[in-house]
Coordinates of C-alpha atoms in Angstrom, one line a residue:
Chain A
X1 CA 110.8 0.5 158.2
X2 CA 114.4 1.3 158.7
X3 CA 115.7 4.6 156.7
X4 CA 115.5 3.2 153.4
X5 CA 119.0 2.8 151.7
X6 CA 118.3 5.2 148.4
X7 CA 115.2 5.6 147.4
X8 CA 114.3 7.6 144.2
X9 CA 111.2 10.5 143.5
X10 CA 109.6 11.2 140.8
X11 CA 111.5 9.7 138.4
X12 CA 111.2 11.6 134.8
X13 CA 113.5 10.4 131.8
X14 CA 112.8 10.7 128.8
X15 CA 114.3 10.5 125.0
X16 CA 113.5 12.7 122.5
X17 CA 109.0 12.6 122.9
X18 CA 110.1 8.7 124.4
X19 CA 108.8 9.6 127.6
X20 CA 110.6 5.8 129.4
X21 CA 109.8 7.5 133.1
X22 CA 106.8 9.0 133.9
X23 CA 106.5 10.0 137.5
X24 CA 109.4 6.6 138.8
X25 CA 109.6 6.0 142.4
X26 CA 111.7 2.7 144.3
X27 CA 112.9 2.4 147.2
X28 CA 115.2 0.1 148.3
X29 CA 116.5 -1.4 152.4
X30 CA 119.4 -2.4 153.3
X31 CA 120.3 -5.9 153.4
X32 CA 116.6 -7.1 151.3
X33 CA 115.7 -8.4 148.1
X34 CA 113.8 -6.5 146.6
X35 CA 112.2 -7.1 142.8
X36 CA 111.7 -4.1 140.4
X37 CA 109.2 -6.6 137.3
X38 CA 107.0 -4.1 135.2
X39 CA 106.0 -5.7 131.0
X40 CA 108.1 -5.0 128.3
X41 CA 108.7 -0.9 128.4
X42 CA 107.7 -0.6 131.8
X43 CA 110.5 1.7 131.9
X44 CA 112.9 -1.0 134.4
X45 CA 116.1 -0.7 132.4
X46 CA 115.8 2.8 132.5
X47 CA 114.5 3.6 135.9
X48 CA 118.1 0.9 136.8
X49 CA 120.1 3.0 134.5
X50 CA 119.8 6.2 136.5
X51 CA 120.0 4.7 139.6
X52 CA 123.0 2.6 138.9
X53 CA 124.4 6.3 136.9
X54 CA 124.9 5.2 133.7
X55 CA 122.0 7.9 132.6
X56 CA 120.6 11.2 133.9
X57 CA 117.3 11.0 135.1
X58 CA 115.5 14.2 133.0
X59 CA 114.2 14.9 136.5
X60 CA 113.1 13.7 139.8
X61 CA 115.6 12.8 143.0
X62 CA 117.4 10.6 144.9
X63 CA 119.0 10.0 148.8
X64 CA 120.7 8.0 149.8
X65 CA 121.4 7.0 153.2
X66 CA 118.5 10.0 152.9
X67 CA 121.0 11.7 151.8
X68 CA 120.0 14.0 148.2
X69 CA 122.5 12.0 146.1
X70 CA 123.1 13.4 142.9
X71 CA 124.6 10.2 140.3
X72 CA 127.0 11.5 137.2
X73 CA 129.1 8.9 136.0
X74 CA 128.7 5.2 137.2
X75 CA 131.7 5.8 139.6
X76 CA 130.2 7.9 141.5
X77 CA 127.9 5.2 142.6
X78 CA 130.3 2.3 142.6
X79 CA 132.2 5.3 145.2
X80 CA 129.0 4.7 147.4
X81 CA 129.3 1.0 147.3
X82 CA 126.5 0.1 145.0
X83 CA 128.0 -1.9 141.8
X84 CA 125.3 -4.0 138.7
X85 CA 125.4 -6.6 136.6
X86 CA 124.0 -5.3 132.9
X87 CA 121.9 -7.6 131.3
X88 CA 124.4 -8.4 128.6
X89 CA 127.3 -8.9 131.2
X90 CA 129.4 -5.9 129.7
X91 CA 132.7 -8.4 130.3
X92 CA 136.3 -8.4 128.0
X93 CA 135.3 -11.3 126.6
X94 CA 139.0 -12.0 125.6
X95 CA 139.9 -11.5 129.3
X96 CA 140.0 -14.4 131.3
X97 CA 137.5 -14.4 134.1
X98 CA 140.5 -12.4 137.3
X99 CA 141.4 -9.8 134.7
X100 CA 137.5 -9.3 133.9
X101 CA 136.9 -9.0 137.3
X102 CA 140.1 -6.6 138.7
X103 CA 139.2 -4.5 135.4
X104 CA 139.4 -1.0 135.8
X105 CA 141.1 -2.2 139.2
X106 CA 143.4 -3.6 138.4
X107 CA 145.7 -4.5 141.7
X108 CA 149.5 -3.4 141.3
X109 CA 153.1 -5.3 142.3
X110 CA 153.8 -3.2 145.6
X111 CA 157.2 -0.8 145.1
X112 CA 158.6 0.8 142.0
X113 CA 157.2 -1.9 139.4
X114 CA 154.3 -0.9 140.7
X115 CA 154.6 2.7 140.6
X116 CA 155.2 2.0 136.3
X117 CA 151.8 -0.1 136.5
X118 CA 153.2 -3.4 136.8
X119 CA 150.2 -5.1 137.5
X120 CA 149.9 -8.0 140.2
X121 CA 148.7 -10.6 138.3
X122 CA 149.4 -13.2 141.0
X123 CA 147.8 -11.7 143.6
X124 CA 144.9 -11.0 141.8
X125 CA 144.8 -14.4 140.4
X126 CA 144.5 -15.8 144.1
X127 CA 141.2 -13.3 145.0
X128 CA 139.4 -14.0 142.3
X129 CA 140.1 -17.4 142.4
X130 CA 138.7 -17.6 146.8
X131 CA 136.4 -15.2 145.1
X132 CA 134.9 -17.1 142.6
X133 CA 134.7 -20.4 145.1
X134 CA 132.7 -17.8 148.4
X135 CA 130.7 -17.0 145.7
X136 CA 129.5 -20.1 144.0
X137 CA 130.9 -19.8 140.0
X138 CA 132.4 -23.2 138.6
X139 CA 135.3 -22.8 136.1
X140 CA 137.9 -25.2 135.4
X141 CA 139.8 -22.7 134.8
X142 CA 141.5 -19.5 135.9
X143 CA 143.3 -18.0 133.0
X144 CA 141.1 -19.2 129.7
X145 CA 139.3 -16.6 127.8
X146 CA 136.0 -15.9 129.5
X147 CA 134.3 -16.3 125.2
X148 CA 136.1 -19.9 126.2
X149 CA 133.2 -20.6 128.8
X150 CA 129.5 -21.0 128.1
X151 CA 126.9 -18.8 128.6
X152 CA 126.0 -20.1 132.5
X153 CA 129.7 -19.5 133.6
X154 CA 130.0 -16.0 132.3
X155 CA 127.3 -14.6 133.9
X156 CA 128.8 -16.9 137.3
X157 CA 131.9 -14.3 136.5
X158 CA 130.0 -11.0 135.9
X159 CA 127.7 -11.3 138.5
X160 CA 130.7 -12.2 141.1
X161 CA 132.5 -9.4 139.8
X162 CA 129.7 -7.4 140.7
X163 CA 128.7 -9.1 144.6
X164 CA 132.8 -8.3 144.7
X165 CA 132.9 -4.7 144.5
X166 CA 129.6 -4.2 145.8
X167 CA 129.4 -2.8 149.9
X168 CA 125.1 -1.7 149.9
X169 CA 123.2 -2.8 146.8
X170 CA 123.8 -5.0 143.8
X171 CA 121.7 -3.5 139.9
X172 CA 120.9 -7.1 139.1
X173 CA 118.8 -7.3 135.5
X174 CA 118.0 -10.0 134.3
X175 CA 120.8 -12.1 135.9
X176 CA 119.3 -16.1 135.1
X177 CA 117.6 -15.0 131.6
X178 CA 120.5 -17.0 129.0
X179 CA 121.2 -20.3 132.3
X180 CA 120.1 -22.7 133.0
X181 CA 118.1 -25.0 135.4
X182 CA 121.0 -25.4 137.9
X183 CA 122.4 -22.0 136.7
X184 CA 120.1 -20.1 137.5
X185 CA 119.7 -22.3 140.8
X186 CA 123.1 -20.9 142.3
X187 CA 122.6 -17.3 140.7
X188 CA 119.4 -17.3 142.7
X189 CA 121.7 -18.9 145.5
X190 CA 124.5 -16.1 145.1
X191 CA 121.6 -13.4 145.5
X192 CA 120.4 -15.3 148.9
X193 CA 123.3 -14.4 150.5
X194 CA 124.3 -11.3 149.0
X195 CA 121.9 -10.3 150.8
X196 CA 122.6 -12.3 153.9
X197 CA 126.4 -10.2 154.4
X198 CA 124.0 -7.2 154.7
X199 CA 124.1 -5.8 151.2
X200 CA 121.2 -5.3 149.1
X201 CA 119.7 -6.8 146.5
X202 CA 117.3 -5.7 142.9
X203 CA 116.5 -8.2 141.1
X204 CA 115.4 -7.3 137.8
X205 CA 112.9 -10.0 136.2
X206 CA 110.7 -12.3 134.3
X207 CA 110.4 -15.1 135.8
X208 CA 107.2 -14.6 138.8
X209 CA 107.7 -17.6 141.1
X210 CA 112.0 -17.3 140.4
X211 CA 111.1 -13.3 141.8
X212 CA 108.9 -15.3 145.1
X213 CA 111.2 -17.5 145.5
X214 CA 114.1 -14.7 146.3
X215 CA 112.6 -11.6 147.2
X216 CA 111.8 -9.9 150.6
X217 CA 109.8 -7.8 148.7
X218 CA 108.0 -6.4 145.1
X219 CA 108.1 -4.0 143.4
X220 CA 106.0 -3.2 139.8
X221 CA 106.4 -0.3 137.3
X222 CA 103.4 0.3 134.8
X223 CA 104.3 2.1 131.8
X224 CA 107.2 4.7 133.9
X225 CA 105.4 4.7 137.0
X226 CA 105.5 2.4 140.1
X227 CA 101.7 0.5 140.5
X228 CA 101.9 -0.8 143.2
X229 CA 104.7 -2.8 145.9
X230 CA 103.9 -5.9 148.2
X231 CA 105.7 -7.4 150.9
X232 CA 106.4 -11.9 148.8
X233 CA 105.4 -13.2 152.1
X234 CA 102.2 -12.3 151.1
X235 CA 101.5 -12.1 147.5
X236 CA 101.2 -14.6 144.5
X237 CA 101.6 -14.8 140.5
X238 CA 98.4 -14.0 139.8
X239 CA 98.3 -10.3 141.9
X240 CA 101.3 -9.4 140.3
X241 CA 101.2 -10.1 136.9
X242 CA 97.5 -8.4 138.3
X243 CA 99.6 -5.5 139.1
X244 CA 102.0 -5.3 135.6
X245 CA 99.2 -5.3 133.2
X246 CA 97.1 -2.3 134.9
X247 CA 94.7 -5.1 136.3
X248 CA 95.4 -4.0 140.0
X249 CA 96.9 -0.6 141.5
X250 CA 97.2 0.6 145.0
X251 CA 96.5 3.7 145.5
X252 CA 100.3 4.8 148.0
X253 CA 102.1 3.1 145.4
X254 CA 103.0 5.5 143.1
Chain B
X1 CA 125.8 -31.0 138.3
X2 CA 128.5 -34.1 138.5
X3 CA 131.6 -34.0 140.9
X4 CA 134.0 -34.4 138.3
X5 CA 132.3 -30.7 136.2
X6 CA 132.4 -29.4 139.7
X7 CA 135.9 -28.8 140.3
X8 CA 135.7 -25.9 142.0
X9 CA 138.3 -23.3 142.4
X10 CA 138.8 -24.2 146.1
X11 CA 140.0 -27.2 145.7
X12 CA 142.6 -26.1 142.8
X13 CA 145.4 -24.4 144.8
X14 CA 146.0 -20.8 143.4
X15 CA 149.0 -21.8 141.6
X16 CA 147.6 -24.4 139.2
X17 CA 147.1 -23.0 136.6
X18 CA 146.3 -24.3 132.2
X19 CA 149.9 -26.5 132.8
X20 CA 151.9 -24.2 130.9
X21 CA 153.0 -26.6 128.6
X22 CA 148.4 -26.6 127.2
X23 CA 149.5 -22.8 126.8
X24 CA 151.7 -22.7 124.7
X25 CA 150.2 -25.1 122.4
X26 CA 147.1 -23.9 122.6
X27 CA 148.7 -20.1 121.9
X28 CA 149.4 -19.4 117.6
X29 CA 152.1 -17.2 118.8
X30 CA 154.3 -20.9 119.2
X31 CA 152.7 -21.3 115.9
X32 CA 154.0 -18.6 114.3
X33 CA 157.1 -19.3 115.3
X34 CA 157.8 -22.8 114.2
X35 CA 156.7 -21.6 111.0
X36 CA 159.9 -18.9 111.4
X37 CA 161.9 -21.2 112.4
X38 CA 160.7 -24.4 109.7
X39 CA 161.1 -21.5 107.3
X40 CA 165.2 -21.0 108.1
X41 CA 165.7 -24.6 108.8
X42 CA 165.2 -24.7 105.2
X43 CA 166.8 -22.5 103.7
X44 CA 169.7 -22.7 105.7
X45 CA 169.3 -26.6 105.0
X46 CA 169.4 -25.7 102.0
X47 CA 172.4 -23.2 101.5
X48 CA 174.1 -23.5 104.6
X49 CA 177.4 -20.9 103.9
X50 CA 175.0 -18.2 103.0
X51 CA 172.6 -18.7 105.0
X52 CA 174.2 -19.1 108.8
X53 CA 176.6 -15.7 106.9
X54 CA 178.0 -13.2 109.5
X55 CA 176.6 -10.5 107.4
X56 CA 173.7 -12.5 105.3
X57 CA 172.4 -12.1 109.0
X58 CA 173.9 -9.1 110.2
X59 CA 172.2 -7.5 106.7
X60 CA 168.3 -8.9 107.4
X61 CA 169.0 -8.3 111.5
X62 CA 169.1 -4.4 110.7
X63 CA 167.1 -4.1 107.6
X64 CA 164.4 -6.0 109.6
X65 CA 165.1 -2.7 112.6
X66 CA 162.8 -0.1 111.2
X67 CA 159.3 -2.0 110.4
X68 CA 160.2 -4.2 114.0
X69 CA 159.4 -1.1 115.8
X70 CA 157.4 0.1 113.2
X71 CA 154.9 -3.3 114.0
X72 CA 155.4 -3.2 118.2
X73 CA 153.3 0.5 117.5
X74 CA 151.1 -0.7 115.5
X75 CA 150.5 -4.5 117.5
X76 CA 149.2 -1.4 120.2
X77 CA 146.8 0.1 118.3
X78 CA 145.5 -3.8 116.3
X79 CA 144.8 -5.6 119.4
X80 CA 142.6 -1.9 120.4
X81 CA 141.2 -3.1 117.4
X82 CA 142.6 -0.3 115.5
X83 CA 144.9 0.1 112.8
X84 CA 147.2 2.7 111.5
X85 CA 147.7 3.6 108.2
X86 CA 150.1 6.2 108.1
X87 CA 153.6 4.5 111.0
X88 CA 155.3 4.8 106.9
X89 CA 154.7 7.7 106.3
X90 CA 155.1 9.6 109.5
X91 CA 158.1 7.8 109.2
X92 CA 159.3 10.0 105.8
X93 CA 157.5 13.1 108.1
X94 CA 159.9 12.3 110.9
X95 CA 163.2 11.4 109.1
X96 CA 162.9 14.7 106.6
X97 CA 161.9 17.1 109.4
X98 CA 165.5 16.3 112.1
X99 CA 167.1 15.8 109.1
X100 CA 166.7 18.7 108.0
X101 CA 166.4 20.4 112.0
X102 CA 169.9 18.4 112.7
X103 CA 171.2 20.3 108.9
X104 CA 169.8 23.8 110.7
X105 CA 171.2 23.9 114.0
X106 CA 174.6 22.7 112.4
X107 CA 174.8 26.0 109.4
X108 CA 173.5 23.6 106.5
X109 CA 175.0 20.5 106.4
X110 CA 175.3 18.2 109.9
X111 CA 178.1 15.2 107.6
X112 CA 180.4 16.5 110.7
X113 CA 178.0 17.3 113.7
X114 CA 178.4 16.6 117.4
X115 CA 175.9 14.4 119.6
X116 CA 174.5 17.4 120.6
X117 CA 173.4 18.5 117.2
X118 CA 172.2 14.4 116.7
X119 CA 170.2 14.5 120.1
X120 CA 168.2 17.2 118.7
X121 CA 167.5 15.4 116.2
X122 CA 166.0 12.2 117.3
X123 CA 163.4 14.4 119.4
X124 CA 162.6 16.2 117.1
X125 CA 161.4 12.9 115.1
X126 CA 160.4 11.6 118.1
X127 CA 158.4 14.5 118.3
X128 CA 157.1 15.1 115.4
X129 CA 156.2 10.8 115.4
X130 CA 154.1 11.8 118.6
X131 CA 152.4 15.3 117.1
X132 CA 150.6 13.0 114.5
X133 CA 150.4 9.7 116.6
X134 CA 148.1 12.5 119.5
X135 CA 146.6 14.1 116.2
X136 CA 145.0 10.6 115.0
X137 CA 144.0 8.9 118.5
X138 CA 142.5 12.6 119.2
X139 CA 140.5 12.2 116.3
X140 CA 139.4 8.8 115.8
X141 CA 138.6 9.1 120.0
X142 CA 137.3 12.2 120.3
X143 CA 135.9 12.8 116.5
X144 CA 134.6 9.2 116.9
X145 CA 135.5 9.1 113.1
X146 CA 136.8 5.6 112.0
X147 CA 140.7 5.5 112.3
X148 CA 141.2 3.9 108.3
X149 CA 139.9 6.4 107.9
X150 CA 141.8 8.7 110.0
X151 CA 144.9 6.5 109.4
X152 CA 144.7 7.2 105.3
X153 CA 143.5 10.9 105.6
X154 CA 147.3 11.4 108.2
X155 CA 148.8 9.2 106.0
X156 CA 148.4 10.9 102.5
X157 CA 148.6 14.2 104.9
X158 CA 152.1 13.7 106.7
X159 CA 153.6 12.1 103.3
X160 CA 152.3 15.6 101.5
X161 CA 153.8 17.5 104.5
X162 CA 156.9 16.0 104.9
X163 CA 157.6 16.1 100.7
X164 CA 156.3 19.8 101.0
X165 CA 159.3 20.5 104.0
X166 CA 162.2 19.5 101.6
X167 CA 160.9 20.6 98.1
X168 CA 160.2 16.7 98.4
X169 CA 163.6 16.0 97.8
X170 CA 165.4 13.1 99.5
X171 CA 168.1 14.9 103.1
X172 CA 171.6 14.3 103.0
X173 CA 173.8 15.3 105.2
X174 CA 172.7 12.7 108.4
X175 CA 175.7 12.9 110.9
X176 CA 178.8 10.5 109.7
X177 CA 178.4 10.1 113.8
X178 CA 175.4 9.3 113.7
X179 CA 176.2 6.8 111.2
X180 CA 179.1 4.7 112.2
X181 CA 177.6 4.2 115.7
X182 CA 173.5 3.5 115.1
X183 CA 173.5 3.4 111.5
X184 CA 176.5 0.6 111.0
X185 CA 178.0 0.2 114.2
X186 CA 178.6 -2.8 116.0
X187 CA 178.8 -4.8 119.1
X188 CA 179.6 -8.0 119.7
X189 CA 178.5 -8.6 115.8
X190 CA 175.1 -7.5 116.2
X191 CA 174.3 -3.8 114.2
X192 CA 174.1 -1.6 117.2
X193 CA 170.6 -0.8 114.9
X194 CA 169.5 -4.3 115.7
X195 CA 170.3 -3.7 119.4
X196 CA 168.3 -0.5 120.4
X197 CA 165.2 -2.2 117.6
X198 CA 165.8 -4.7 120.2
X199 CA 164.9 -2.6 123.3
X200 CA 161.9 -0.2 122.5
X201 CA 160.6 -4.4 121.4
X202 CA 161.5 -5.7 124.3
X203 CA 159.9 -2.9 126.6
X204 CA 157.3 -2.9 124.0
X205 CA 156.1 -7.0 125.2
X206 CA 157.1 -5.0 128.6
X207 CA 153.9 -3.6 128.9
X208 CA 151.5 -5.1 126.8
X209 CA 152.0 -8.1 129.2
X210 CA 152.7 -7.0 132.4
X211 CA 150.4 -3.4 132.8
X212 CA 147.5 -2.0 133.5
X213 CA 148.8 0.2 130.2
X214 CA 148.1 -2.7 127.9
X215 CA 145.2 -5.4 130.2
X216 CA 143.6 -1.7 129.6
X217 CA 144.7 -2.2 125.5
X218 CA 143.5 -6.2 125.3
X219 CA 140.2 -4.4 127.5
X220 CA 139.4 -1.7 125.3
X221 CA 139.6 -3.8 122.7
X222 CA 138.5 -6.9 123.0
X223 CA 135.1 -5.1 124.0
X224 CA 134.7 -0.8 124.2
X225 CA 131.8 -1.1 126.6
X226 CA 132.4 -3.2 128.9
X227 CA 135.6 -0.7 129.9
X228 CA 133.9 2.0 130.1
X229 CA 131.8 0.4 131.8
X230 CA 134.2 -0.4 134.7
X231 CA 135.6 3.2 134.1
X232 CA 138.8 3.1 131.8
X233 CA 139.0 5.4 130.2
X234 CA 138.8 4.5 126.8
X235 CA 139.3 8.0 124.9
X236 CA 142.4 8.9 126.6
X237 CA 143.9 5.2 126.1
X238 CA 142.7 4.8 122.4
X239 CA 144.2 8.2 121.6
X240 CA 147.7 7.4 124.6
X241 CA 147.7 3.8 122.0
X242 CA 147.6 5.6 118.6
X243 CA 150.0 9.2 120.0
X244 CA 152.5 5.7 121.4
X245 CA 151.9 4.6 117.0
X246 CA 152.9 7.3 116.1
X247 CA 156.3 7.6 118.8
X248 CA 157.5 4.3 117.5
X249 CA 157.2 5.7 113.9
X250 CA 159.0 9.1 115.0
X251 CA 161.6 7.0 116.2
X252 CA 162.0 4.2 113.4
X253 CA 161.9 7.7 111.3
X254 CA 165.8 8.3 113.1
X255 CA 166.6 4.6 112.1
X256 CA 166.4 4.9 109.5
X257 CA 168.2 8.0 108.7
X258 CA 170.9 6.6 111.1
X259 CA 171.0 3.8 108.4
X260 CA 171.0 5.1 104.7
X261 CA 172.6 8.3 105.5
X262 CA 170.0 10.1 104.1
X263 CA 166.5 10.8 105.1
X264 CA 164.8 9.3 102.3
X265 CA 161.2 10.3 101.0
X266 CA 160.1 7.4 99.8
X267 CA 160.1 3.5 99.6
X268 CA 157.7 3.5 102.6
X269 CA 154.9 3.7 101.6
X270 CA 154.1 0.1 101.7
X271 CA 155.5 0.5 105.3
X272 CA 152.3 0.1 106.6
X273 CA 150.6 -3.3 105.8
X274 CA 154.5 -5.5 105.6
X275 CA 153.8 -4.3 109.7
X276 CA 150.3 -4.6 109.5
X277 CA 151.1 -8.0 108.2
X278 CA 153.6 -8.8 110.2
X279 CA 151.6 -8.5 113.3
X280 CA 148.9 -11.0 112.0
X281 CA 150.8 -13.5 110.5
X282 CA 152.8 -13.3 114.7
X283 CA 148.5 -13.9 115.7
X284 CA 147.4 -11.0 117.5
X285 CA 144.1 -10.2 116.0
X286 CA 142.7 -8.2 113.7
X287 CA 139.5 -8.1 115.9
X288 CA 141.3 -6.9 118.7
X289 CA 141.6 -8.4 122.0
X290 CA 144.3 -10.9 120.9
X291 CA 147.9 -10.3 120.7
X292 CA 151.2 -10.4 121.7
X293 CA 154.5 -8.6 121.3
X294 CA 156.8 -11.5 120.7
X295 CA 154.1 -12.9 118.1
X296 CA 155.2 -9.4 115.9
X297 CA 158.8 -10.2 116.4
X298 CA 157.6 -13.3 115.0
X299 CA 155.7 -11.9 112.0
X300 CA 158.6 -9.3 111.2
X301 CA 160.9 -11.9 110.1
X302 CA 158.3 -14.5 108.6
X303 CA 158.3 -12.7 105.0
X304 CA 162.1 -10.9 106.1
X305 CA 163.8 -14.7 105.7
X306 CA 161.2 -15.4 103.2
X307 CA 163.1 -12.8 101.1
X308 CA 166.5 -13.5 102.0
X309 CA 166.0 -17.2 101.0
X310 CA 164.4 -17.0 98.3
X311 CA 167.2 -15.0 96.8
X312 CA 170.0 -17.1 98.3
X313 CA 167.6 -20.3 97.0
X314 CA 168.1 -19.1 92.4
X315 CA 164.4 -18.8 93.2
X316 CA 162.8 -15.5 91.9
X317 CA 162.0 -13.4 94.5
X318 CA 158.6 -12.1 92.7
X319 CA 157.5 -15.4 94.7
X320 CA 158.2 -13.2 97.7
X321 CA 155.3 -11.9 98.7
X322 CA 152.7 -13.8 96.4
X323 CA 153.3 -16.0 99.9
X324 CA 153.7 -14.2 102.2
X325 CA 150.0 -13.1 101.1
X326 CA 149.1 -16.7 101.7
X327 CA 150.3 -17.0 104.7
X328 CA 148.3 -13.8 105.4
X329 CA 145.2 -14.2 104.2
X330 CA 145.8 -18.4 106.4
X331 CA 146.5 -16.5 109.6
X332 CA 143.0 -14.9 109.4
X333 CA 141.1 -17.5 108.2
X334 CA 142.7 -19.5 111.5
X335 CA 141.9 -16.5 114.2
X336 CA 138.2 -16.8 112.6
X337 CA 138.2 -20.2 112.8
X338 CA 138.6 -20.2 116.4
X339 CA 136.9 -17.4 117.7
X340 CA 133.9 -18.5 115.7
X341 CA 134.8 -21.9 117.2
X342 CA 134.6 -20.1 120.9
X343 CA 131.8 -17.8 120.7
X344 CA 128.9 -20.3 119.2
X345 CA 129.6 -21.7 123.2

């Protein structure tokens, strides 16, 4: 296979005496959808936090495009084109979708007004509208607060915001957890569309059929370690569950 | 997925937003403005001769100008879901230190001092306000002490410091020039102090609604964690917001000096509560994330109009705080019900 886009080797992360990661490894290749699965407490969220710069691993190394990498903040991950859709969404409920999409990356008016920090709201609304359409976020109106949207629409906004800024890789921590059937399908569509644009997607999910339907590869975490790697096309739900529960291990996975 | 539900944005021209009228009626700013209008109209209908008198209006506006400037700063603070109890004390501190500084550079009495001294006094007032604001901001954002406690502390400390400065007495010797121009002067019938307050308010409104600073103010109040995750420096922003509130309190202290011709050490104990009430009346959510400076303008004038109006139509003015209290509690109740309804989706 080609050179991994993002690779983690032997990460450990301790919270006091709790070992959330015990030598976890992880690999994502360019332009693929790779699912990261594991039982509750397996360390998925911690691993994603370490890979997206939110937390720093206690030990272990990260590689980006083959180069060693230190992520000291979410911003340094973002600078590399790595974005994250967090499980708790993290949107500002009182701001409208366009404001949320451009939060922290506002477009300013040209000239003197821009120097004074004046926002170009029209441009942001227009670009946001285009973008939401492209990624299938259906909103009745672009200028209502996020809080007035349904859970699914909020989710679409959070997903669309991240993929808008990702040029290399997007982490999605259970992006379909709170969604209805239709919206779930739509998010899966978005995931595929993002991959087709050459951006790698790391999907964290508890839904095995969903994982198999959308992923190219699957990596399994158990007790803070990678215990198995599969190609999605030649594995099954039984095999995945076996790996998650410890019934099945691959010697070469760690 | 029905077709009418799926009005994708591509079918909307990019300028097609919620219609203006709907946006206006959906905002509580409009309703609170109407309340103010109804109040003015009611009092005006009962005693048109007394209410629509130039001097009545001039006085009403001038008295409210100082509170308005305080409330503009408070609007920013409350939108970040914070609170600033110290504004009245900081006002007193700035007012006293500015008056004393002007006296000091004029050999003890600044009554006949010129513009240079006045400018120096303004600088002292604004800087001393800013220092208190900065202190508040740093304690809140860096030391992570709740705003209520930090500003309760500076509420007492600034008042105490102001009393210490001049041994508990008022400071006279405000330059005549200052009083004649900014204190009691008018331009086209509008008191100059009101023009200053109006300019400050307009700048505050622009800052809040059109700039990145304003956007971050809403974002921090709406979801601090979300703001942090997109890379906004939440600590830095909170510090700036309290700095702004303190600076405006300093300016308000200077305006008070100009208006009253004396730096008064008492009578500002409830300024903080009046400013908070004005901001909340104006539709700014005490839970943060929502609000406007225009609403605050209405919120400042509702109690002022009630007070003046009740006096003029001969109702005991003691009814005024009761009336304001009812409107205030109703406003917050409304805000909370709306939020709950909204967040249930």
